[in-house]
Structures are given as structure tokens and as C-alpha cells.
Tab-separated table of C-alpha atoms and ligand atoms in Angstrom:
chain	number	residue	atom	x	y	z
U	1	MET	CA	-0.125	-0.093	-0.069
U	2	SER	CA	1.454	3.424	-1.074
U	3	ALA	CA	1.720	6.039	1.688
U	4	SER	CA	-0.985	8.136	0.103
U	5	ASP	CA	-3.536	4.969	0.175
U	6	ARG	CA	-2.823	4.327	3.874
U	7	PRO	CA	-4.843	5.968	6.764
U	8	SER	CA	-2.376	8.131	8.671
U	9	ALA	CA	-1.225	7.221	12.321
U	10	PHE	CA	-3.473	10.209	13.200
U	11	GLU	CA	-6.614	8.907	11.542
U	12	HIS	CA	-5.713	5.288	12.699
U	13	TYR	CA	-5.617	6.882	16.481
U	14	ARG	CA	-9.041	8.665	15.937
U	15	ARG	CA	-10.763	5.818	14.485
U	16	ASN	CA	-9.820	3.784	17.604
U	17	LEU	CA	-10.783	6.460	19.820
U	18	ALA	CA	-14.484	6.594	18.058
U	19	LYS	CA	-15.042	3.297	18.878
U	20	ARG	CA	-15.601	3.683	22.364
U	21	ASP	CA	-18.589	5.957	23.710
U	22	GLN	CA	-18.478	8.235	26.541
U	23	ASP	CA	-19.504	5.583	29.071
U	24	GLU	CA	-16.716	3.491	27.945
U	25	ARG	CA	-14.129	6.271	28.168
U	26	ARG	CA	-14.956	7.215	31.520
U	27	ILE	CA	-14.881	3.431	32.612
U	28	LEU	CA	-11.158	3.196	30.834
U	29	ALA	CA	-10.098	6.225	32.595
U	30	GLN	CA	-11.158	4.774	36.053
U	31	ILE	CA	-9.406	1.646	35.186
U	32	LYS	CA	-6.283	3.360	33.902
U	33	ARG	CA	-6.278	5.731	37.106
U	34	PHE	CA	-6.524	2.527	39.273
U	35	LEU	CA	-3.496	0.709	37.465
U	36	GLU	CA	-1.338	3.789	37.792
U	37	CYS	CA	-1.894	3.891	41.671
U	38	PHE	CA	-1.443	0.378	41.778
U	39	TRP	CA	1.861	0.329	39.930
U	40	GLY	CA	3.236	3.734	41.168
U	41	ASP	CA	2.446	3.229	44.881
U	42	PRO	CA	4.145	0.072	46.385
U	43	THR	CA	2.033	0.800	49.709
U	44	LEU	CA	-1.182	0.423	47.611
U	45	ARG	CA	0.387	-2.792	46.096
U	46	GLU	CA	1.348	-4.178	49.510
U	47	ALA	CA	-2.158	-3.294	51.117
U	48	LEU	CA	-3.870	-5.158	48.312
U	49	SER	CA	-1.642	-8.212	48.502
U	50	THR	CA	-2.687	-8.923	52.063
U	51	ARG	CA	-6.006	-7.133	52.421
U	52	ASN	CA	-8.388	-7.795	49.167
U	53	ASP	CA	-11.552	-8.633	50.883
U	54	PRO	CA	-14.781	-6.940	49.640
U	55	VAL	CA	-14.908	-4.534	52.305
U	56	SER	CA	-11.417	-3.522	52.019
U	57	LEU	CA	-11.455	-3.327	48.242
U	58	GLU	CA	-14.287	-1.041	48.309
U	59	ALA	CA	-12.749	1.297	50.646
U	60	CYS	CA	-9.563	1.443	48.615
U	61	ALA	CA	-11.486	2.082	45.444
U	62	ARG	CA	-13.438	4.966	47.544
U	63	SER	CA	-9.956	6.310	48.704
U	64	LEU	CA	-8.799	6.671	45.110
U	65	GLY	CA	-12.029	8.442	44.137
U	66	LEU	CA	-13.168	5.431	42.125
U	67	SER	CA	-16.469	4.088	41.694
U	68	LEU	CA	-15.146	0.677	40.298
U	69	ASN	CA	-15.587	-2.683	41.978
U	70	LEU	CA	-11.745	-3.735	41.958
U	71	ARG	CA	-12.765	-7.293	41.983
U	72	ASP	CA	-14.083	-6.977	38.419
U	73	LEU	CA	-10.458	-5.931	37.695
U	74	ALA	CA	-8.885	-8.565	39.576
U	75	PRO	CA	-6.771	-10.277	36.883
U	76	LEU	CA	-5.168	-6.975	35.819
U	77	TRP	CA	-3.539	-6.693	39.379
U	78	GLU	CA	-3.831	-10.184	41.267
U	79	LYS	CA	-0.741	-11.795	39.495
U	80	GLY	CA	1.724	-8.768	39.516
U	81	ALA	CA	3.378	-7.228	36.583
U	82	ARG	CA	4.166	-10.705	34.587
U	83	GLY	CA	1.097	-12.429	34.948
U	84	ALA	CA	-0.269	-13.054	31.681
U	85	ILE	CA	-4.126	-13.014	31.144
U	86	SER	CA	-5.318	-15.827	28.869
U	87	PRO	CA	-8.464	-14.998	26.597
U	88	GLN	CA	-10.234	-17.316	28.399
U	89	GLU	CA	-9.818	-15.899	31.806
U	90	ALA	CA	-10.335	-12.357	30.362
U	91	GLU	CA	-13.849	-13.432	28.963
U	92	ALA	CA	-15.162	-13.943	32.566
U	93	TYR	CA	-14.328	-10.015	33.142
U	94	PRO	CA	-15.999	-7.733	30.727
U	95	LEU	CA	-14.186	-4.739	32.053
U	96	VAL	CA	-10.621	-6.486	31.795
U	97	GLN	CA	-11.682	-7.206	28.246
U	98	LEU	CA	-12.572	-3.380	27.357
U	99	TRP	CA	-9.238	-2.568	28.985
U	100	ARG	CA	-7.451	-4.912	26.769
U	101	GLY	CA	-8.990	-3.622	23.709
U	102	TRP	CA	-8.071	-0.348	24.338
U	103	ILE	CA	-4.150	-1.243	25.074
U	104	ALA	CA	-4.353	-3.340	22.012
U	105	ASP	CA	-5.361	-0.598	19.876
U	106	LEU	CA	-2.715	1.648	21.431
U	107	VAL	CA	-0.012	-0.844	20.872
U	108	SER	CA	-1.081	-1.013	17.026
U	109	LEU	CA	-0.525	2.723	16.847
U	110	ARG	CA	3.337	1.927	17.247
U	111	GLY	CA	3.235	0.581	13.927
U	112	ALA	CA	1.059	3.149	12.396
U	113	LEU	CA	3.478	5.680	13.554
U	114	ARG	CA	6.409	3.528	12.064
U	115	ALA	CA	4.446	3.559	8.751
U	116	GLN	CA	3.771	7.159	9.102
U	117	GLY	CA	7.630	7.690	8.518
U	118	ARG	CA	7.801	6.120	5.189
U	119	THR	CA	8.677	8.552	2.477
U	120	GLN	CA	9.036	6.200	-0.651
U	121	GLU	CA	7.184	8.629	-2.778
U	122	VAL	CA	8.539	11.966	-1.839
U	123	ASN	CA	12.290	10.822	-0.915
U	124	PRO	CA	13.099	7.365	-1.912
U	125	VAL	CA	16.680	7.700	-0.937
U	126	PHE	CA	15.789	8.460	2.467
U	127	ASP	CA	13.224	5.916	2.850
U	128	ALA	CA	15.657	3.354	1.646
U	129	TRP	CA	18.126	4.313	4.394
U	130	ARG	CA	15.525	4.338	7.061
U	131	GLU	CA	14.002	1.162	5.995
U	132	ARG	CA	17.413	-0.614	6.185
U	133	GLN	CA	18.177	1.040	9.623
U	134	ILE	CA	14.880	-0.724	10.844
U	135	ALA	CA	15.987	-3.945	9.314
U	136	ARG	CA	19.442	-3.624	10.872
U	137	CYS	CA	17.890	-2.717	14.434
U	138	GLU	CA	15.662	-5.912	14.025
U	139	SER	CA	18.885	-8.098	14.412
U	140	GLU	CA	20.983	-5.871	16.235
U	141	LEU	CA	18.340	-4.857	19.004
U	142	GLY	CA	15.760	-7.652	18.952
U	143	ASP	CA	12.470	-6.824	20.885
U	144	MET	CA	13.580	-3.429	21.834
U	145	ASN	CA	13.240	-2.522	17.937
U	146	GLN	CA	9.481	-3.583	18.251
U	147	VAL	CA	8.613	-0.622	20.205
U	148	MET	CA	10.570	1.965	17.892
U	149	VAL	CA	8.858	4.255	15.904
U	150	HIS	CA	12.005	5.339	13.825
U	151	GLY	CA	10.583	8.934	13.560
U	152	VAL	CA	12.027	11.104	10.756
U	153	MET	CA	13.186	14.091	13.101
U	154	ALA	CA	13.537	15.256	16.607
U	155	LEU	CA	13.583	18.946	16.993
U	156	GLU	CA	14.685	20.675	20.308
U	157	LEU	CA	13.566	23.933	21.486
U	158	SER	CA	16.039	24.495	24.442
U	159	ARG	CA	19.840	23.666	25.211
U	160	GLY	CA	20.085	21.011	27.605
U	161	CYS	CA	17.517	19.983	30.272
U	162	SER	CA	16.921	21.251	33.951
U	163	VAL	CA	15.525	18.156	35.088
U	164	GLY	CA	18.815	15.866	35.346
U	165	CYS	CA	17.212	12.513	35.880
U	166	PRO	CA	20.046	10.147	37.007
U	167	PHE	CA	18.779	7.544	34.540
U	168	CYS	CA	18.667	9.737	31.383
U	169	GLY	CA	18.855	7.205	28.602
U	170	VAL	CA	20.379	10.175	26.383
U	171	ALA	CA	22.641	11.991	29.172
U	172	ALA	CA	21.066	15.436	28.551
U	173	GLU	CA	23.304	18.255	29.128
U	174	ARG	CA	22.765	20.667	31.887
U	175	PHE	CA	20.252	23.144	31.122
U	176	GLN	CA	21.691	26.234	29.013
U	177	GLY	CA	18.432	28.266	28.217
U	178	HIS	CA	15.263	27.872	26.088
U	179	TRP	CA	14.808	29.330	22.768
U	180	PRO	CA	12.194	31.566	22.737
U	181	ARG	CA	9.642	32.200	19.944
U	182	THR	CA	10.646	35.769	19.014
U	183	PRO	CA	9.421	36.971	15.549
U	184	ALA	CA	12.789	36.036	14.148
U	185	ASN	CA	12.847	32.434	15.830
U	186	ALA	CA	9.251	31.790	14.929
U	187	ALA	CA	10.383	32.712	11.115
U	188	LEU	CA	13.277	30.365	11.313
U	189	TRP	CA	11.335	27.530	13.018
U	190	ARG	CA	8.498	27.832	10.607
U	191	GLY	CA	10.803	27.916	7.449
U	192	VAL	CA	12.758	24.723	8.992
U	193	LEU	CA	9.453	23.023	9.242
U	194	ARG	CA	8.255	24.041	5.804
U	195	GLN	CA	11.757	22.594	4.287
U	196	ALA	CA	11.149	19.511	6.271
U	197	VAL	CA	7.545	18.817	4.789
U	198	GLU	CA	9.376	19.249	1.372
U	199	LEU	CA	12.052	16.604	2.445
U	200	PHE	CA	9.602	14.273	4.122
U	201	GLY	CA	6.046	14.973	2.932
U	202	PRO	CA	3.484	13.478	5.629
U	203	ALA	CA	6.328	11.461	7.204
U	204	ALA	CA	7.159	14.986	8.858
U	205	GLN	CA	4.332	14.187	11.124
U	206	SER	CA	6.321	11.358	12.892
U	207	SER	CA	8.489	13.936	14.279
U	208	VAL	CA	8.684	15.145	17.910
U	209	CYS	CA	10.019	18.621	19.414
U	210	TYR	CA	12.104	17.160	22.156
U	211	TRP	CA	15.034	14.821	22.657
U	212	ALA	CA	17.616	15.541	25.408
U	213	THR	CA	15.374	18.582	26.583
U	214	GLU	CA	12.704	18.837	28.603
U	215	PRO	CA	9.297	20.733	26.975
U	216	ALA	CA	8.565	22.415	29.964
U	217	ASP	CA	12.073	24.118	30.077
U	218	ASN	CA	10.553	26.149	27.205
U	219	PRO	CA	7.432	28.416	28.173
U	220	ASP	CA	6.666	29.066	24.456
U	221	TYR	CA	6.607	25.162	23.542
U	222	PRO	CA	2.925	25.113	23.182
U	223	GLU	CA	3.229	27.919	20.710
U	224	PHE	CA	5.701	26.223	18.836
U	225	LEU	CA	3.518	23.105	18.587
U	226	MET	CA	0.872	25.043	17.217
U	227	ASP	CA	3.286	26.288	14.178
U	228	PHE	CA	4.082	22.940	14.013
U	229	HIS	CA	0.393	22.135	13.670
U	230	GLU	CA	-0.077	25.007	11.111
U	231	VAL	CA	2.787	23.879	8.977
U	232	VAL	CA	3.088	20.001	9.229
U	233	GLY	CA	-0.396	19.221	9.590
U	234	GLU	CA	-0.638	17.662	12.776
U	235	LEU	CA	0.245	17.750	16.370
U	236	PRO	CA	3.486	15.964	17.245
U	237	GLN	CA	3.364	13.794	20.383
U	238	THR	CA	4.730	15.205	23.771
U	239	THR	CA	6.666	13.679	26.605
U	240	THR	CA	7.050	15.665	29.473
U	241	THR	CA	8.267	15.346	33.093
U	242	GLY	CA	7.275	19.014	33.906
U	243	ALA	CA	3.389	18.613	33.933
U	244	LEU	CA	3.219	20.112	37.488
U	245	LYS	CA	5.916	22.572	37.000
U	246	ASP	CA	3.490	25.533	35.686
U	247	PRO	CA	-0.125	24.085	35.469
U	248	ALA	CA	-1.089	27.160	33.315
U	249	TRP	CA	1.512	25.874	30.708
U	250	THR	CA	0.227	22.218	31.129
U	251	ARG	CA	-3.134	23.204	30.675
U	252	ARG	CA	-2.214	25.142	27.334
U	253	LEU	CA	-0.698	22.243	26.066
U	254	MET	CA	-3.571	19.952	27.040
U	255	GLY	CA	-6.057	22.587	25.593
U	256	SER	CA	-3.949	22.313	22.032
U	257	TRP	CA	-4.075	18.364	22.345
U	258	GLN	CA	-7.980	18.566	22.817
U	259	GLU	CA	-8.488	21.054	20.419
U	260	ARG	CA	-6.325	19.567	17.399
U	261	ARG	CA	-7.208	15.917	18.349
U	262	SER	CA	-3.175	15.117	18.928
U	263	LEU	CA	-2.102	11.302	19.494
U	264	ILE	CA	-2.010	10.032	22.741
U	265	ASN	CA	1.251	12.109	25.075
U	266	ARG	CA	2.948	11.303	28.059
U	267	PHE	CA	3.948	12.515	31.238
U	268	SER	CA	6.984	10.939	33.024
U	269	VAL	CA	6.339	10.313	36.722
U	270	LEU	CA	9.635	10.466	38.943
U	271	SER	CA	7.915	9.648	42.226
U	272	THR	CA	4.917	8.271	44.030
U	273	GLY	CA	4.763	11.949	45.357
U	274	VAL	CA	4.385	13.414	41.895
U	275	LEU	CA	1.712	10.461	40.965
U	276	ARG	CA	-0.352	11.652	43.807
U	277	LYS	CA	-0.098	15.195	42.907
U	278	LEU	CA	-1.043	14.475	39.221
U	279	HIS	CA	-3.972	12.824	40.249
U	280	GLN	CA	-5.045	15.532	42.639
U	281	THR	CA	-4.412	18.167	39.600
U	282	PHE	CA	-6.203	16.431	36.923
U	283	SER	CA	-9.038	14.164	36.647
U	284	PRO	CA	-9.355	10.574	35.264
U	285	GLU	CA	-11.069	11.550	32.293
U	286	GLU	CA	-8.341	14.603	31.305
U	287	LEU	CA	-5.652	11.645	31.618
U	288	LEU	CA	-7.153	9.140	29.819
U	289	GLU	CA	-5.270	10.048	26.632
U	290	VAL	CA	-1.924	10.657	28.547
U	291	GLU	CA	0.204	7.640	29.033
U	292	LEU	CA	1.756	8.028	32.760
U	293	VAL	CA	5.425	6.690	32.277
U	294	LEU	CA	5.988	5.589	36.198
U	295	HIS	CA	9.798	5.919	37.210
U	296	CYS	CA	8.696	5.765	40.882
U	297	ASP	CA	10.720	3.753	43.350
U	298	GLY	CA	9.493	0.061	42.993
U	299	SER	CA	7.719	0.464	39.545
U	300	PRO	CA	8.083	-2.341	37.360
U	301	LEU	CA	9.152	-0.281	34.360
U	302	PRO	CA	12.762	-1.154	33.796
U	303	LYS	CA	15.107	1.800	33.117
U	304	ALA	CA	17.197	1.671	29.759
U	305	GLN	CA	21.051	0.986	30.195
U	306	ALA	CA	22.179	3.920	28.149
U	307	GLY	CA	23.292	7.432	28.742
U	308	ARG	CA	23.752	8.223	32.618
U	309	ASN	CA	22.169	5.004	33.329
U	310	ARG	CA	24.580	2.929	31.343
U	311	GLY	CA	26.704	0.089	33.093
U	312	LEU	CA	24.496	0.622	36.378
U	313	ALA	CA	23.481	-3.368	35.621
U	314	GLY	CA	27.268	-4.067	35.779
U	315	GLY	CA	30.162	-3.531	33.540
U	316	ALA	CA	29.756	-2.347	29.838
U	317	GLY	CA	27.681	-4.781	27.716
U	318	GLU	CA	26.358	-6.565	30.747
U	319	GLY	CA	22.959	-4.976	30.675
U	320	GLU	CA	22.721	-6.225	27.181
U	321	ALA	CA	23.661	-9.790	28.064
U	322	GLN	CA	20.758	-9.567	30.889
U	323	GLY	CA	18.367	-9.020	28.125
U	324	LEU	CA	18.139	-5.147	29.438
U	325	GLN	CA	16.786	-2.331	27.151
U	326	SER	CA	19.973	-0.640	26.152
U	327	THR	CA	18.663	2.491	24.353
U	328	ILE	CA	15.971	4.823	24.246
U	329	ALA	CA	16.544	6.521	20.926
U	330	CYS	CA	13.607	5.948	18.526
U	331	VAL	CA	14.586	8.082	15.579
U	332	SER	CA	16.218	7.300	12.415
U	333	GLY	CA	16.684	10.525	10.858
U	334	PHE	CA	17.682	14.095	11.872
U	335	LEU	CA	18.104	15.392	15.394
U	336	VAL	CA	17.811	19.207	15.049
U	337	ASN	CA	18.655	21.659	17.751
U	338	MET	CA	16.884	25.091	17.064
U	339	PRO	CA	19.110	27.255	19.588
U	340	GLU	CA	22.286	25.742	18.082
U	341	ARG	CA	21.197	25.587	14.249
U	342	SER	CA	22.660	22.210	14.654
U	343	ILE	CA	21.505	19.055	12.723
U	344	GLU	CA	22.874	15.566	13.087
U	345	LEU	CA	22.075	12.385	11.244
U	346	ILE	CA	21.449	9.720	13.978
U	347	THR	CA	19.850	6.034	14.484
U	348	PRO	CA	19.395	3.614	17.074
U	349	CYS	CA	22.060	1.245	18.589
U	350	HIS	CA	23.125	-0.323	21.568
U	351	SER	CA	24.552	1.926	24.298
U	352	SER	CA	28.300	1.412	24.142
U	353	GLU	CA	31.751	3.190	24.708
U	354	GLN	CA	31.479	4.659	21.260
U	355	TRP	CA	27.983	5.628	21.343
U	356	PRO	CA	26.852	5.947	25.221
U	357	ARG	CA	23.506	7.737	24.384
U	358	GLY	CA	22.265	4.741	22.354
U	359	TYR	CA	22.502	6.060	19.078
U	360	ARG	CA	25.101	6.698	16.328
U	361	VAL	CA	25.804	10.232	15.154
U	362	LEU	CA	26.453	9.741	11.320
U	363	ALA	CA	27.115	13.342	10.449
U	364	ARG	CA	26.598	16.905	11.584
U	365	GLU	CA	26.356	20.196	10.258
U	366	ASN	CA	25.209	23.869	11.132
U	367	PHE	CA	22.966	26.060	9.312
U	368	THR	CA	21.675	29.471	9.450
U	369	ASP	CA	18.366	29.439	7.486
U	370	PRO	CA	15.828	27.239	6.285
U	371	LEU	CA	17.557	26.858	2.985
U	372	GLY	CA	20.882	26.031	5.002
U	373	PHE	CA	19.001	23.684	6.943
U	374	ARG	CA	17.593	21.867	3.675
U	375	ALA	CA	21.199	21.835	2.095
U	376	ALA	CA	22.567	20.194	5.122
U	377	ALA	CA	19.983	17.407	5.230
U	378	LEU	CA	20.496	16.637	1.398
U	379	SER	CA	24.317	16.879	1.817
U	380	MET	CA	24.007	13.977	4.659
U	381	GLN	CA	21.797	12.293	2.497
U	382	GLU	CA	24.110	12.076	-0.295
U	383	ARG	CA	27.168	11.177	1.870
U	384	CYS	CA	25.705	8.612	4.532
U	385	MET	CA	22.505	7.203	2.732
U	386	ALA	CA	23.741	4.772	-0.192
U	387	THR	CA	21.348	2.901	-2.209
U	388	CYS	CA	23.344	0.299	-3.394
U	389	LEU	CA	27.086	-0.988	-2.800
U	390	ARG	CA	29.593	0.281	-5.603
U	391	GLY	CA	32.154	-2.068	-6.825
U	392	THR	CA	34.973	-0.315	-5.075
U	393	ASP	CA	33.001	-0.408	-1.688
U	394	ALA	CA	34.526	-2.821	0.847
U	395	LEU	CA	32.242	-5.824	1.421
U	396	ALA	CA	32.076	-7.180	5.023
U	397	PHE	CA	29.362	-8.414	7.570
U	398	ARG	CA	28.825	-5.940	10.737
U	399	GLU	CA	31.081	-6.465	13.526
U	400	ASP	CA	28.231	-7.848	15.870
U	401	LEU	CA	27.183	-10.558	13.630
U	402	SER	CA	28.560	-14.045	13.932
U	403	PHE	CA	29.267	-16.258	11.062
U	404	GLU	CA	28.622	-19.735	10.297
U	405	ARG	CA	29.685	-21.841	7.303
U	406	LEU	CA	27.185	-24.232	5.673
U	407	ASP	CA	27.815	-26.953	3.190
U	408	ASP	CA	25.471	-25.138	0.754
U	409	GLY	CA	25.707	-21.646	1.918
U	410	PHE	CA	26.320	-19.648	4.967
U	411	ALA	CA	24.380	-17.868	8.040
U	412	VAL	CA	24.656	-14.888	9.996
U	413	SER	CA	23.317	-14.437	13.512
U	414	THR	CA	22.876	-12.045	16.506
U	415	SER	CA	21.493	-13.376	19.681
U	416	PHE	CA	17.952	-12.260	18.446
U	417	LYS	CA	17.965	-13.196	14.791
U	418	ARG	CA	19.623	-15.713	12.207
U	419	TYR	CA	19.743	-15.328	8.639
U	420	SER	CA	20.712	-18.235	6.384
U	421	MET	CA	21.402	-18.125	2.694
U	422	THR	CA	21.561	-21.573	0.775
U	423	GLY	CA	21.023	-23.348	-2.323
U	424	GLN	CA	23.346	-21.846	-4.681
U	425	ASP	CA	26.927	-23.069	-5.561
U	426	TYR	CA	28.621	-19.671	-5.145
U	427	LEU	CA	27.379	-19.027	-1.587
U	428	PRO	CA	29.893	-20.730	0.636
U	429	ALA	CA	32.706	-18.682	-0.965
U	430	LEU	CA	30.749	-15.809	-1.068
U	431	GLY	CA	30.091	-15.957	2.406
U	432	ARG	CA	33.540	-16.589	3.604
U	433	MET	CA	34.795	-13.718	1.326
U	434	ILE	CA	32.283	-11.068	3.225
U	435	ALA	CA	33.248	-12.650	6.754
U	436	ASP	CA	36.913	-11.920	5.773
U	437	GLY	CA	35.975	-8.702	4.942
U	438	ARG	CA	39.169	-8.145	2.957
U	439	ALA	CA	37.641	-7.884	-0.890
U	440	THR	CA	35.594	-5.155	-2.175
U	441	THR	CA	32.335	-5.953	-3.741
U	442	GLY	CA	33.624	-5.695	-7.459
U	443	GLU	CA	36.553	-8.410	-6.327
U	444	ALA	CA	34.055	-10.740	-4.562
U	445	MET	CA	31.623	-10.532	-7.672
U	446	SER	CA	34.367	-11.264	-9.934
U	447	ALA	CA	35.459	-14.102	-7.677
U	448	CYS	CA	31.828	-15.551	-8.129
U	449	LEU	CA	31.750	-15.087	-11.428
U	450	GLU	CA	34.876	-16.944	-12.432
U	451	LYS	CA	33.457	-19.892	-10.778
U	452	GLY	CA	30.249	-19.897	-13.072
U	453	ALA	CA	27.978	-17.937	-10.958
U	454	ASP	CA	25.125	-15.992	-12.766
U	455	LEU	CA	25.740	-12.224	-12.357
U	456	GLY	CA	21.930	-11.655	-11.499
U	457	ALA	CA	22.023	-14.246	-8.487
U	458	VAL	CA	25.079	-12.801	-7.039
U	459	LEU	CA	23.700	-9.135	-7.260
U	460	SER	CA	20.631	-10.135	-5.699
U	461	THR	CA	22.405	-11.848	-2.773
U	462	ILE	CA	24.440	-8.740	-2.058
U	463	GLU	CA	21.531	-6.457	-2.536
U	464	THR	CA	19.200	-8.562	0.148
U	465	LEU	CA	22.147	-8.600	2.529
U	466	PHE	CA	22.395	-4.823	2.227
U	467	GLU	CA	18.747	-4.162	2.342
U	468	ARG	CA	18.689	-6.406	5.774
U	469	GLY	CA	21.334	-4.054	7.051
U	470	LEU	CA	23.461	-6.785	7.408
U	471	LEU	CA	26.518	-5.376	5.766
U	472	ARG	CA	28.991	-2.714	7.244
U	473	GLU	CA	27.826	0.677	5.946
U	474	PRO	CA	30.974	3.134	4.873
U	475	LEU	CA	29.860	6.551	6.203
U	476	ALA	CA	31.271	8.614	3.435
U	477	SER	CA	32.072	8.653	-0.204
U	478	TRP	CA	29.039	6.942	-1.134
U	479	GLY	CA	28.012	7.508	-4.703
U	480	HIS	CA	24.883	8.957	-6.004
U	481	PRO	CA	21.839	6.309	-6.451
U	482	PRO	CA	21.641	4.590	-9.706
U	483	ALA	CA	18.929	6.348	-11.937
U	484	ALA	CA	16.481	3.573	-11.744
U	485	SER	CA	16.296	3.938	-7.977
U	486	ALA	CA	16.270	7.667	-7.879
U	487	ALA	CA	13.081	7.776	-10.331
U	488	GLY	CA	10.386	10.063	-8.893
U	489	SER	CA	12.927	11.397	-6.348
U	490	LYS	CA	12.920	15.080	-6.314
U	491	PHE	CA	16.593	15.200	-5.439
F	501	SF4	S1	14.978	11.884	31.056
F	501	SF4	FE1	14.052	13.400	30.122
F	501	SF4	S2	13.554	15.042	31.881
F	501	SF4	FE2	15.087	13.650	32.569
F	501	SF4	S3	17.083	14.483	32.270
F	501	SF4	FE3	16.770	13.362	30.439
F	501	SF4	S4	15.978	14.531	28.967
F	501	SF4	FE4	15.651	15.499	31.081
């Protein structure tokens, strides 16, 4: 399905929302509030594990301001964080079914948002690169990749972050000031957004306006978002730790979410005290479409072993070995800092010595105006986004892949995924050459052809390995895309 035929992630979300009437939304909001209290407040968890008789449950619901019978939600909380609920079990609990349906729809939004980032019609070079990064992350990051949207841009509106979370996965720098929405800055902002729409089309709507910055650090953030809506066509998602910092700012932001029908947004919650205050400030209905990300003590939500939190599970790489999340980066595209007027090309990876923040920075430039922004983005595309390997390019597997010889071919794998290529006479030799990493693409192809291999078949093997993100990518000196691949491109 082409991007223009597919419903956008925003339509997808609104359709799912419209499936629930007002009564169901009210009940969902109450279930959500109860689960937030349950997972965000160890005292409540402890109390319910020892006293769950009908009288105590009713008293508990009343103390939380809820009119639910908590017994009707038992499968959601009795088994703890890892208790899977079977469909048969859920059948006996209509409210649990209602809740599971809501969550399933929210989870399906991730796929819709990832698809929102496709640019095959407006910018096929970028699209092929982004698809290859997603394929690479599939074998490099495993399940973590399932939750990654790979948005096309993150735009920062401050320098650094004032919150200083000790677990910050992107190791945000100390706050050095926000970017005010002066007339000149608003003009630059809108100009950059217009260029982004030129470059990415509707995929620009998969962007966010924060990264290693806190939206609440910028008093003008809600107005910048309205500019975004006007130029890009939708409101970007927001995650903020600062919902309580200035209630007027938060109400302005939430007003725009309602008025412009944004996607689900997030408040990060750093303590049980903050959770209680949020619940006092906002009604369950007001927070139905705001996910509370619970970082409170004792919350089952794991913190990624990346950025400032890197290595806390042990030595470098140990978090990864234990299957812990090792990145929170979810952009394969451009990271733009407006006050610095900088643009970087980034893509997720495991947090490491080289890339402690859990993403690779492939190129960096500065710009002074919207056309400079466009020129920098296109220059990075040309330097870093190959659409195929040239004959002179080195042909080698990614360093993190294990190579395996097979009688009729070869396989490469990580702890998450294994790919095998078999059934052609040239494959064992080609696999060994790529594993050695000493031949160029042209040399490896010639060696296969000398042994009687079919040119088309060898090309197709190399292309498949390349598209799956299994080959090492040189970061510079890429050639222009072949004419056929560039057909329909604006570039
Ligand atoms: S996690 Fe978010 S709020 Fe906390 S320091 Fe990092 S960027 Fe700031």
C-alpha cells in the first residue's frame, strides 16, 4: 500500500478512539487511574496483596475516588507485573476485556506511526536508508526494535535539560536556556518545518519536538507546537516530566491536544508523590489520553541501560547480556537543535563506549536559515545514505554478527536473529569472502563469476544482505543512487 492510500497514524488513532462511547471512556479512565495507583504506589500494592476482601477493596476504590468494583479487575492486578491473562480468563471479566482492547489499539499505533515515517514517494533515498536501519535494528536490538517508531526528526527547542534525571538514557546536558519564540525565531522555525515537509512529506508528522530536552523548560513550547500543526498538519507527540511545573503551561498544552486531536501524549512520573499530585490536579478523564510513564521507586518499568544509566547493571555490555533495554533512541533521521542551529543524522544502536547515548551520530552540520537546513540534510543524505554498494566499496558483515559456514551456503546471526542463505554453489565462497572482509564488492563478485555464478543471482544476494542491514556501511564517499532508484525522487 502506498503512503497516500494508507490511513495516517493520526486517522488510525482517531478511529480507535471513536470506537468507544462516553461511558466506556469514563470506565477506561477509571481503570487506568487504578492501575497507575497500583503500579506507582508500593504501599497500595502491599495493602492489596494482604487485604483484598470485598470491604477493603471497596474502601480502597473509594479512597482513590473511583466508583469501580476492584474485584472486576482482579486479573489485571492480582498476578503482578508478569502475569499473562489468557483470553478465557479475560472472558469472565468484561472490564478487563474493555481495557485489553484499549491497550491493543494503543499498541497498534506504534506500527502506524512507524509506517507514517515512510517517504518512498517523496524521498526514496531517505526511505531506503531508514528501512535499512529498521531492518538492522531488528537483528541488532531484537525486541527493543518492536517498540521503536524510527521517527524521521527530533527537534529540540532548548539547550540541555533542567531536570537532570540520574537515569537519563540520552545523558541530557545541563540546562543552558530555552529558545524563545521571538518573531525571528518563529520565522526560522516555520521555515525549517516547511523544508522538512518538502523533504519528507507527511512523514514529517512522525517527528517530535524534544530529545535531550524537556518541553516544560520552554515556556513557548505550546506555541511552537501550534506552528508545527499549522505547517506540518498534525500535532507532534509530547513527553514531559514537567506537567506540574506550571499548571497554566500544562493546561495550554492539553487544550491544544484536545482542540487539534493529537495522538496519545506522556507525562513522566519520577516519584509516588508526583503521581499523587498529578492525580489531584487532573481528573481520570483528563488523563485518559495521557500515558503516565512510571519511574517511581518499585515501579516494574525497567530503565534503559543507556546514557547516564549505562553500566548500572554491571560492566559495559552486561545490561545487554541480561536482556535489558540498551537504548531509548527512536529516531532514524535528523536530530535538530534550534538554538544551536545544528543538525545531526542519527540512528539507534546499543549503548556502548563509542555511542553511550544509544544512537550513532553519522554526520553533523550547522545551518543559519531554512535553505541551509535543507542543504545540510541533503548533503548528509548524499554522503551517508547509499542505495546500493559500488564495486569499490568494501564488502563485510557488521561487526556484531556471528558467521557460520554451511555446506550449501552460510548464515549470520545475533542473539536475536539468524539469517541463512543457501542453495547456490557460489554462496559458501561468497559468505567466506564477506566474513573475511578483505575484498571489495567488485572483487567478490568477479570471484563468484569466475566460478560460473550467474551475475543476477550474485547481485541479488548482495542486495538482500544490504537491504537487511547485515553489511557494514561506509559513512562517507557513497556514490549517487543509480538512475533507476532515483526515479520519482525530487533530489
Ligand atoms: S530523562 Fe528527560 S527529563 Fe530526565 S534528564 Fe533526560 S531529557 Fe531531561
